[in-house]
XYZ file of C-alpha atoms in Angstrom:
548
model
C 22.597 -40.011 52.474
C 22.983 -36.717 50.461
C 19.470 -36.346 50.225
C 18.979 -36.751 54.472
C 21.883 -34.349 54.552
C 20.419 -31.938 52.386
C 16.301 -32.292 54.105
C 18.430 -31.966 57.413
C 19.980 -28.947 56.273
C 17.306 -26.996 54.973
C 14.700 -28.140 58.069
C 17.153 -26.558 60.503
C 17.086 -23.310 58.418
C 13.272 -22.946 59.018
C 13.526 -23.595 62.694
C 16.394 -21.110 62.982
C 14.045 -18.768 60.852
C 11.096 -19.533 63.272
C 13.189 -18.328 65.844
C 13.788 -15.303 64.421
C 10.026 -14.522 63.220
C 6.394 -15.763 64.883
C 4.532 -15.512 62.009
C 3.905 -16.535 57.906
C 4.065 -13.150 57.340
C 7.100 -11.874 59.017
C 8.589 -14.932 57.949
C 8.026 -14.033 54.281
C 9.177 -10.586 55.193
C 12.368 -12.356 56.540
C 12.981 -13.957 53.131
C 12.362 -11.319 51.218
C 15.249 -9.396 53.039
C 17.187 -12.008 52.756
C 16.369 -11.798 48.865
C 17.006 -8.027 48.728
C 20.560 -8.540 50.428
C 21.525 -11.095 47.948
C 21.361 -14.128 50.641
C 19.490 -16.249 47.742
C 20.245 -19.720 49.914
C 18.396 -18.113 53.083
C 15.457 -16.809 51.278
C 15.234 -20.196 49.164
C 15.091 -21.963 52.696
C 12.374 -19.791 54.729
C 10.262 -19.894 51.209
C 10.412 -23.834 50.966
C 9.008 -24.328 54.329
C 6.314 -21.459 54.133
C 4.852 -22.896 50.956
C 5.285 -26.323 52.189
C 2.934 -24.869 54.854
C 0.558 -23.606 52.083
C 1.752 -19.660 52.351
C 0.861 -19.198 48.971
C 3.153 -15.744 48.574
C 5.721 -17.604 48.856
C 5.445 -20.329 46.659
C 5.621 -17.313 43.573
C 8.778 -16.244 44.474
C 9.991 -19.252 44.666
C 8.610 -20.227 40.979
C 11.244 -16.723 40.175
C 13.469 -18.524 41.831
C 13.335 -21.248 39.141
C 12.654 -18.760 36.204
C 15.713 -16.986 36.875
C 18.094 -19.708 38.386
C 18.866 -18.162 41.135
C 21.183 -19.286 44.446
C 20.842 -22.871 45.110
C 18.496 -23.571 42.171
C 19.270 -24.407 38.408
C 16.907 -22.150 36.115
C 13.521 -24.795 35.259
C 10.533 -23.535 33.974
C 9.255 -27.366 34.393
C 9.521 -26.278 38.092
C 9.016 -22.652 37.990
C 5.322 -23.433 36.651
C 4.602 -25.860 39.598
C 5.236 -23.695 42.259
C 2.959 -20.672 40.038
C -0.010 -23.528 40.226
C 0.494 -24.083 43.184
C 0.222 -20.154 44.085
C -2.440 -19.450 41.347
C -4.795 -22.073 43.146
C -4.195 -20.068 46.239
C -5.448 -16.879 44.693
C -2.026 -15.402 44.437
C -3.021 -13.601 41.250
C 0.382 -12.508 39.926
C 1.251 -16.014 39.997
C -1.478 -16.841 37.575
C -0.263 -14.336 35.077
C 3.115 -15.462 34.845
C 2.031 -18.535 34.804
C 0.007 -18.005 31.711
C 3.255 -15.817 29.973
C 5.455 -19.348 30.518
C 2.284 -20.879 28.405
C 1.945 -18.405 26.060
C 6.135 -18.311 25.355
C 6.045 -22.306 24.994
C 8.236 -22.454 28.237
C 6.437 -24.852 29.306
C 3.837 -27.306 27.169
C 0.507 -27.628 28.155
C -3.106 -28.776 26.675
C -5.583 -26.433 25.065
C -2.990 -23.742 25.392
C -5.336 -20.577 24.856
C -8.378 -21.835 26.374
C -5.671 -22.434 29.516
C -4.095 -19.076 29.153
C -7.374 -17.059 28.532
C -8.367 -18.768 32.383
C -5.635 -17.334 33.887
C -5.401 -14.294 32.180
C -9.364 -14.019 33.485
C -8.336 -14.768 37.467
C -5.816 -12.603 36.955
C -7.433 -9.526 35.955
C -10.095 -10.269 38.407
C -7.441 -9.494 41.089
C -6.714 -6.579 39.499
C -3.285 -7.502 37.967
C -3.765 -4.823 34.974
C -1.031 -6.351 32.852
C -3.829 -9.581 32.292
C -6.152 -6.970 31.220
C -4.622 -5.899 28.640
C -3.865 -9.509 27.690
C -7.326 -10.640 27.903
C -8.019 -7.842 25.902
C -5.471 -8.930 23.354
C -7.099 -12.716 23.023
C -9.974 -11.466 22.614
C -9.041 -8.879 19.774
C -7.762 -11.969 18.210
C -9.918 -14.861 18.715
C -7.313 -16.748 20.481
C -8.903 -19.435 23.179
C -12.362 -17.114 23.106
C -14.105 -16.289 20.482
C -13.311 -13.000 18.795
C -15.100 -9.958 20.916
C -14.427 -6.711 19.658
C -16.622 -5.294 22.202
C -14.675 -7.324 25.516
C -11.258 -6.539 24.153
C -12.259 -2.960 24.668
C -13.673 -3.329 28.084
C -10.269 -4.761 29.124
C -8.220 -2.554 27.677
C -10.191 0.443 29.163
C -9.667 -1.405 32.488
C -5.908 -1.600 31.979
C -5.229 1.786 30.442
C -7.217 3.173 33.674
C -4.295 1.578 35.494
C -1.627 2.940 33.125
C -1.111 -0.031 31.236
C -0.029 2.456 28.012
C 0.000 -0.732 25.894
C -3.451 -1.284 26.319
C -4.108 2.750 25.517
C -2.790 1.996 22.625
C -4.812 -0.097 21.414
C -8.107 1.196 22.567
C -6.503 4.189 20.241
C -6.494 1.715 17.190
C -10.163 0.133 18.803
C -11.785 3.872 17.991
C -9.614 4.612 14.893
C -10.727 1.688 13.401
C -14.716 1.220 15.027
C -13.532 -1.791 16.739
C -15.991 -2.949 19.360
C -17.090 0.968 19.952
C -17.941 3.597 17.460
C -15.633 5.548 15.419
C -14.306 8.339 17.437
C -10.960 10.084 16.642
C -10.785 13.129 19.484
C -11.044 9.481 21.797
C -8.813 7.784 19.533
C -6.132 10.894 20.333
C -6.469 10.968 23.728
C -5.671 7.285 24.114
C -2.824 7.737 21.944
C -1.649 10.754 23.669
C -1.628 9.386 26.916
C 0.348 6.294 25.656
C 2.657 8.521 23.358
C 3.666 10.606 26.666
C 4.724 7.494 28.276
C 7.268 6.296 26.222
C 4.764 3.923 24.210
C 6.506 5.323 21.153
C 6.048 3.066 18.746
C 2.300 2.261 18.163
C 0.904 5.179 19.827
C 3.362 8.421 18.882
C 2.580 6.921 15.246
C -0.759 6.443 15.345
C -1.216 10.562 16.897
C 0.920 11.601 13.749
C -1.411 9.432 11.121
C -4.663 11.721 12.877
C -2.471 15.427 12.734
C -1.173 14.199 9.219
C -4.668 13.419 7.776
C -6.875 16.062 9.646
C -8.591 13.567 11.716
C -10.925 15.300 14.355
C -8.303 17.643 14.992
C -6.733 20.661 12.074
C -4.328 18.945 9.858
C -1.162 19.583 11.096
C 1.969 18.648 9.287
C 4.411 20.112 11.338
C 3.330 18.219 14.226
C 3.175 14.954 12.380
C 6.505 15.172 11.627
C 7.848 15.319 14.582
C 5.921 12.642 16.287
C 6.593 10.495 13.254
C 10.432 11.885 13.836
C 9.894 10.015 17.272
C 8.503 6.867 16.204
C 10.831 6.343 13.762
C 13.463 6.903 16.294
C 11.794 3.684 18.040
C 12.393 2.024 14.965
C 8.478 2.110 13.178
C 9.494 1.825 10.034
C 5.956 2.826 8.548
C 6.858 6.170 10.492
C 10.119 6.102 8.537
C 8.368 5.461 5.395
C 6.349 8.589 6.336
C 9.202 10.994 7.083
C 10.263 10.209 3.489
C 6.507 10.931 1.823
C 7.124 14.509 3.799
C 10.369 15.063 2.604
C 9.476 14.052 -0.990
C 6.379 16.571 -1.120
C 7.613 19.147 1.554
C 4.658 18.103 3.836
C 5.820 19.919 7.128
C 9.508 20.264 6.504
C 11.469 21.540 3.335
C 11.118 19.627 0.496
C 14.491 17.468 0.249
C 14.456 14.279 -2.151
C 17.934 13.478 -0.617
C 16.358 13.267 2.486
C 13.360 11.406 1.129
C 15.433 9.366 -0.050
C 17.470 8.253 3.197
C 14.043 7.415 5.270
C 12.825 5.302 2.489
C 15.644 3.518 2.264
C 15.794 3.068 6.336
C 12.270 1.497 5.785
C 13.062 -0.308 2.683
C 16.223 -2.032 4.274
C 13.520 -2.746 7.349
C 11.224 -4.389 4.453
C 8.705 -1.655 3.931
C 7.899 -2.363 0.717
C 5.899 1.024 -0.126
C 9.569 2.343 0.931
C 11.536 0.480 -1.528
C 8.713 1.112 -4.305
C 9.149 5.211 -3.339
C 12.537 4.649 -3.286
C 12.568 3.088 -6.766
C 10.388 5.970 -8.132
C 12.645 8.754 -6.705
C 15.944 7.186 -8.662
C 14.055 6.368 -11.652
C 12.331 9.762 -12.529
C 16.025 11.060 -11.124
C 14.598 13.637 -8.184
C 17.667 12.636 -6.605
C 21.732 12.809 -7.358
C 21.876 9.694 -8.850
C 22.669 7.546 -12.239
C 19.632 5.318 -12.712
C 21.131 1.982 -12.136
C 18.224 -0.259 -13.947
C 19.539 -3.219 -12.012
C 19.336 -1.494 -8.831
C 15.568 -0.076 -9.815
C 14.478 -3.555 -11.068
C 15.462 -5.527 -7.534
C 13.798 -2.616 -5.801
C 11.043 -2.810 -7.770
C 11.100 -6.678 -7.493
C 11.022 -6.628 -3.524
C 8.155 -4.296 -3.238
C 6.050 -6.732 -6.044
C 7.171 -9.437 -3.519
C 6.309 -7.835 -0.774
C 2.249 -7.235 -2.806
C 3.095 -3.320 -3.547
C 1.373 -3.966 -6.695
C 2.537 -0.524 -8.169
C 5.297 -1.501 -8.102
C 4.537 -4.761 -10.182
C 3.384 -2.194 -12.578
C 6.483 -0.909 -12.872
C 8.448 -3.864 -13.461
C 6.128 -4.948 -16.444
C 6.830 -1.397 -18.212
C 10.991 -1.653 -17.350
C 10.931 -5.201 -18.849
C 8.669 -4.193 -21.671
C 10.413 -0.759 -22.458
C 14.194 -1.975 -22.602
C 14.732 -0.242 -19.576
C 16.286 -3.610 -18.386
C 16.416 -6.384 -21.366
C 13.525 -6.625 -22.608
C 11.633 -9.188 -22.367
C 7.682 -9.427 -22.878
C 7.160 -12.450 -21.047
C 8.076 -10.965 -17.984
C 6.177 -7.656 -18.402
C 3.357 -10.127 -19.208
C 3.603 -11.740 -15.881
C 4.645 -8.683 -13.779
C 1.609 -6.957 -15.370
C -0.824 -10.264 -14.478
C 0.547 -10.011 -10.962
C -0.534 -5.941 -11.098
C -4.026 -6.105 -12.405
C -5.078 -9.158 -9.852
C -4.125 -6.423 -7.486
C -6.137 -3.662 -9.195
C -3.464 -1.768 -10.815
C -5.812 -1.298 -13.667
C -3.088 0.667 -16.077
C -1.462 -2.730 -15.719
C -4.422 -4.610 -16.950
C -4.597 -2.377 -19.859
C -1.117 -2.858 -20.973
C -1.663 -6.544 -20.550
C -4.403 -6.538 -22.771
C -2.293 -4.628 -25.519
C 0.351 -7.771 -24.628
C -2.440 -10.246 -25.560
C -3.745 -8.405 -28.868
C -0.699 -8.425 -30.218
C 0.843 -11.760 -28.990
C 4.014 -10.188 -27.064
C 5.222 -12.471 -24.561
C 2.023 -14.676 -24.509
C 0.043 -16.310 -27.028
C -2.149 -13.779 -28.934
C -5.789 -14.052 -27.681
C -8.191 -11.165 -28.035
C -10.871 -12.746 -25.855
C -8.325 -11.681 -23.049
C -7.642 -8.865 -24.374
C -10.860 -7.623 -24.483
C -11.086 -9.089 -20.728
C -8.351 -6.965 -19.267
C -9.290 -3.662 -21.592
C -12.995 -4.530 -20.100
C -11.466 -4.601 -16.436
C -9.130 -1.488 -16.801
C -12.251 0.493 -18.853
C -14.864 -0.696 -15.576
C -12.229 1.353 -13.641
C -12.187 4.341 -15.563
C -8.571 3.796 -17.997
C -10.317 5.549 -20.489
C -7.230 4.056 -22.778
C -8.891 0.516 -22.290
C -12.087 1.936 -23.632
C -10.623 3.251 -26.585
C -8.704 -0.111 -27.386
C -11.795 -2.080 -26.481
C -13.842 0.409 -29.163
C -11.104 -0.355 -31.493
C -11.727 -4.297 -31.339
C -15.384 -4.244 -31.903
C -15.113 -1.972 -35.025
C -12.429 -4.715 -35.851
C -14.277 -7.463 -34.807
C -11.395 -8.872 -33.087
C -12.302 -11.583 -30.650
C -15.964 -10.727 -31.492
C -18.623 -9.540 -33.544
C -18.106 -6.495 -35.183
C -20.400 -4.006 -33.693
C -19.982 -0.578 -33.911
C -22.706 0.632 -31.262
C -20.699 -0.606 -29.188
C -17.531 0.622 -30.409
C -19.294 4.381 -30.078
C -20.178 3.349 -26.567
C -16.511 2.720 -25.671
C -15.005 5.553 -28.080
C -17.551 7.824 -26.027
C -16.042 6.976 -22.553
C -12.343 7.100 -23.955
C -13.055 10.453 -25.390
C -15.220 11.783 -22.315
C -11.483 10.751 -20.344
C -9.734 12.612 -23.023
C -8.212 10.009 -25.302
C -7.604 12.061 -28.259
C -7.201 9.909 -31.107
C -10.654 8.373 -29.687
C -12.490 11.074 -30.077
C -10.961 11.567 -33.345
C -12.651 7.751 -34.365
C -15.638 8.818 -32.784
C -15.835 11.427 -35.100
C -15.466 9.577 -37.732
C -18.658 6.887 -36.648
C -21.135 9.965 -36.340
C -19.205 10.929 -39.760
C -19.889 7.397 -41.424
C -23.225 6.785 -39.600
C -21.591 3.824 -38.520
C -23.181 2.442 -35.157
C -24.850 6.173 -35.272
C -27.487 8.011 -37.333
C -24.926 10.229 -39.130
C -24.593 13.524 -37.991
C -21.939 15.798 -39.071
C -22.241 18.336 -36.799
C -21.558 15.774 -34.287
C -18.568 14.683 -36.193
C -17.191 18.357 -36.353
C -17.887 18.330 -32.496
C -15.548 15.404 -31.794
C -13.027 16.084 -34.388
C -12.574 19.361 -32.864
C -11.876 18.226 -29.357
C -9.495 15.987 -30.763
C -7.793 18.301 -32.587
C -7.457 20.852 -29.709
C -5.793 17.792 -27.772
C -3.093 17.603 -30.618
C -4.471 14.445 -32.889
C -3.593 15.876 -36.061
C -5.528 13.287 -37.941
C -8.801 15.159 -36.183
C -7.185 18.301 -37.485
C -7.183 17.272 -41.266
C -10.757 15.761 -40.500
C -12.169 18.822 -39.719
C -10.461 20.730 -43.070
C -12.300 18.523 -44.800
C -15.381 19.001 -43.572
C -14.733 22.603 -43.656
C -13.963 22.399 -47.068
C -16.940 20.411 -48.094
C -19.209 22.148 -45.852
C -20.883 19.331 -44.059
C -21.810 19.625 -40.266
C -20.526 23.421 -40.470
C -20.888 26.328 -43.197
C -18.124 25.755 -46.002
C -15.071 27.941 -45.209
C -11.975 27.419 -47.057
C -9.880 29.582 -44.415
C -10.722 27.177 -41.431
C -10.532 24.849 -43.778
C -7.160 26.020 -44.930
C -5.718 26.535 -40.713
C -6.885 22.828 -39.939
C -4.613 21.120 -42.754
C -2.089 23.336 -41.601
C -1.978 22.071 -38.424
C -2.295 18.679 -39.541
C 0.303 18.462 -41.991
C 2.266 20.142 -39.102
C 2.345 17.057 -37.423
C 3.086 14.642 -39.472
C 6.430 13.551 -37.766
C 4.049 12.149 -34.762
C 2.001 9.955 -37.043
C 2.740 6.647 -36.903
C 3.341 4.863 -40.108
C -0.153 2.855 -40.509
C -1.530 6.990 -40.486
C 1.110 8.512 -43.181
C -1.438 7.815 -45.913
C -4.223 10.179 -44.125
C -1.554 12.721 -43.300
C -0.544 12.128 -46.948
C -3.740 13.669 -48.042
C -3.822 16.305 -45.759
C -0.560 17.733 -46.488
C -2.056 17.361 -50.280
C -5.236 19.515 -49.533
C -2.592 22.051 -48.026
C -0.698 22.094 -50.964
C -3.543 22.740 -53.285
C -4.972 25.487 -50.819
C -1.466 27.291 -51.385
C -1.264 26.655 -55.456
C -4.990 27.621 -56.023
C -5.166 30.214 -53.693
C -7.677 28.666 -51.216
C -8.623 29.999 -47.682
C -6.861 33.558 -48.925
C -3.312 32.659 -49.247
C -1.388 31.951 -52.489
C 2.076 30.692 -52.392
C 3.631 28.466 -54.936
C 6.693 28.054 -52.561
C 4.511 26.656 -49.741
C 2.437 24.454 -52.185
C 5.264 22.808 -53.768
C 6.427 22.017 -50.254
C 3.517 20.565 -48.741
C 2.988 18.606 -51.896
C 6.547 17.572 -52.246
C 5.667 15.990 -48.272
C 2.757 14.300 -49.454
C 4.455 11.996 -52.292
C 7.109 11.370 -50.002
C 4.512 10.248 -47.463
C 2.516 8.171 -50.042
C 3.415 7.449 -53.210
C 0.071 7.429 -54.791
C 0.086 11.483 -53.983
C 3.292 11.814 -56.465
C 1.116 12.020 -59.642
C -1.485 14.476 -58.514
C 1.570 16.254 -57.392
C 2.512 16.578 -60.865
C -0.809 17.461 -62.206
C -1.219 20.230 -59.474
C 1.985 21.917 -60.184
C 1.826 21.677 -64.122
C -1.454 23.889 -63.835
């Protein structure tokens, strides 16, 4: 009886409505007044009847009517999308877009959901509703229900942004940034993003105009201006523009150099989970650039999110605070922190794993993988790697011993400036080892190395000053080499005392006997007093020098 009451109720409405209009349209009109004045029953009641009559307008705002729950309705989608069919079938294009957003949402459930949406989207645009453009563009940009068309994503962007759909400026910004479906063009990539950017599409487009002042990018670097449109889209809440404010601030790119500052933008973006953030963030507290005690705890769960979060720097970093004490330490971890590192092409990592594996810390010792990771960290030009890998085939550690190839890798280290590489390599072409000897190439090496500080190099090249082999004998060059040798001998480590030893011997004779143009008794004792106590075995010729 409810039901009659009801059909009753709402059938006189529509003749009453008749009355008062003489056509669909001005009926529609009537209802939509209605709507505006906030008379939700009336408007419900002239819409029923028109799109029972097959007024298609109608039946669209009365699927709103549903989505929002307004008046006499309860809020369904269920019913909401029935009454956007029914209007999408009757060409009433906005209908077909929303009715493709309740899809897309999971309002409502339906089969082959992108194929579906991509359909509607499609009609949609075709009737010029700009806001499907850009959505067709966007399935097609990602392969969803079409297959992925680099090239059609930008032809419906272009069709929306010529209808000020910013969103879809934006990303035909990115589409020539990035040569996506057109050629790379960055003075069109700006002018996308600056017509987006002045229209409040802050976020993508504001950041993506900094990236091309910031890097130079068909327009004259400009830092000033990148800052302050990165200013903006970190305002928006872009944390990657965030991130950026605190690169600027940490090297004064545009603005005043300010670590403090630095330091409050990375940790905006770290707290957002910008991992590059927390790593920089980490970096500024640990090499204390700002006014701070390093809190290793702190550093290490910094550290830790960024590794999490694939910044594989900062990986790196937690393999050296775990193998340094910085934390506990703890060579298992550094081992696996370093593992993590390398697989992402940190390549100092790989090298430090290796050393882990030659010398069993943390992991069973293996110098097969030692020699892998030196191999992958010398490939990449860690001219440290080299050097260690040199250093295990004049060993023949985890291979033959073969010392051509140990002067191949000793001549990369020392090309990259590994000092105490050179130094070895000087001593091959000394030897003939792996080499034709050659003296004069030994001096050459030696000398490098001892201009980078390897003190062993030094005392190398007094004695072949003071033998006279690869160079003319002279006892004065001869005599400023050991010095500077036996200078260093508080950086030697232990397994070199017994070479220093003897240089600090040679220098002690040179003083007693007068070599190189310089007596001194004082000095001699001295020097030979330092070698004994560096090697026992120089204590007797000690005594037999000074007893002269």
């Amino acid at each position: 009886m409810k039901k009659v009451c009801l059909f009753l109720f709402i059938f006189l409405g529509i003749l009453a409505a008749k009355e008062e209009c003489k056509s669909n349209k001005e009926c529609f009109n009537l209802g939509s007044l209605c709507y505006k004045k906030g008379d939700y029953q009336k408007a419900y009641e002239i819409w029923t009847g028109l799109c029972k009559n097959n007024y298609y307008p109608a039946c669209f705002y009365l699927g709103t009517f549903y989505i929002q729950g307004l008046g006499v309705v309860k809020q369904s989608y269920e019913k909401a999308s029935q009454f956007y069919i029914k209007a999408c079938n009757g060409n009433v294009y906005g209908a077909c877009y929303y009715l493709a957003k309740l899809y897309k949402d999971k309002k409502v459930s339906v089969k082959q959901k992108y194929k579906t949406i991509y359909k509607l989207y499609a009609k949609a645009c075709k009737g010029n509703v700009y806001d499907a453009c850009y959505d067709l563009g966007v399935l097609y940009t990602n392969g969803l229900g079409v297959k992925q068309d680099y090239k059609k994503a930008v032809e419906f962007y272009t069709k929306a942004c010529d209808n000020n759909i910013y969103d879809a400026c934006n990303n035909l910004g990115t589409a020539y940034m990035y040569s996506r479906g057109v050629n790379q063009d960055y003075s069109k990539a700006k002018m996308f993003w600056e017509k987006a950017c002045d229209n409040n599409n802050i976020y993508g487009s504001c950041y993506g105009l900094a990236f091309i002042y910031a890097n130079g990018l068909g327009v004259e670097q400009n830092y000033k201006k990148a800052y302050e449109l990165y200013t903006k889209a970190c305002n928006a809440n872009n944390y990657s523009a965030c991130y950026n404010l605190g690169v600027f601030y940490e090297g004064g790119l545009g603005v005043k150099q300010d670590y403090e500052k630095a330091s409050e933008f990375y940790t905006k973006a770290c707290n957002a989970n910008n991992y590059s953030a927390c790593y920089n963030l980490g970096m500024l507290s640990q090499y204390k650039k700002v006014d701070m005690e390093v809190d290793y705890k702190v550093l290490s769960k910094l550290y830790t999110k960024a590794c999490n979060g694939n910044v594989y720097d900062a990986c790196y970093s937690l393999g050296m605070l775990y193998q340094y004490v910085d934390v506990e330490q703890d060579y298992k971890k550094a081992s696996q922190f370093y593992a993590k590192a390398c697989k992402g092409n940190v390549y100092n990592a790989c090298n430090n794993l290796g050393v882990l594996y030659a010398n069993g810390l943390g992991v069973k010792q293996s110098y097969k993988k030692a020699s892998q990771f030196y191999t992958k960290a010398c490939n990449n030009d860690i001219y440290t790697s080299c050097g260690n890998l040199g250093i295990l085939y004049v060993k023949g550690l985890g291979t033959k011993q073969d010392y051509k190839k140990a002067v191949e890798f000793y001549t990369k280290a020392c090309k990259g400036n590994v000092y105490p590489m050179c130094n070895d390599l000087g001593f091959l072409y000394a030897k003939g080892l792996g080499v034709k000897q050659d003296y004069e190439k030994a001096v050459e090496f030696y000398t490098k190395a001892c201009n980078g500080n390897n003190y062993i190099a030094c005392g190398n090249l007094g004695i072949l000053y003071t033998k006279g082999l690869g160079v003319e004998r002279d006892y004065k060059k001869a005599h400023k080499f050991y010095y500077k040798a036996c200078s260093g001998y508080n950086d030697i480590p232990d397994i070199n005392k017994g070479d220093m030893a003897k240089f600090c011997y040679n220098l002690g004779i040179f003083y007693v006997f007068g070599k190189g143009g310089e007596y001194n008794l004082s000095e001699g004792g001295k020097c030979l007093n330092l070698a004994c106590t560096l090697d026992r075995t120089y204590c007797d010729k000690t005594d037999m020098a000074t007893t002269r």
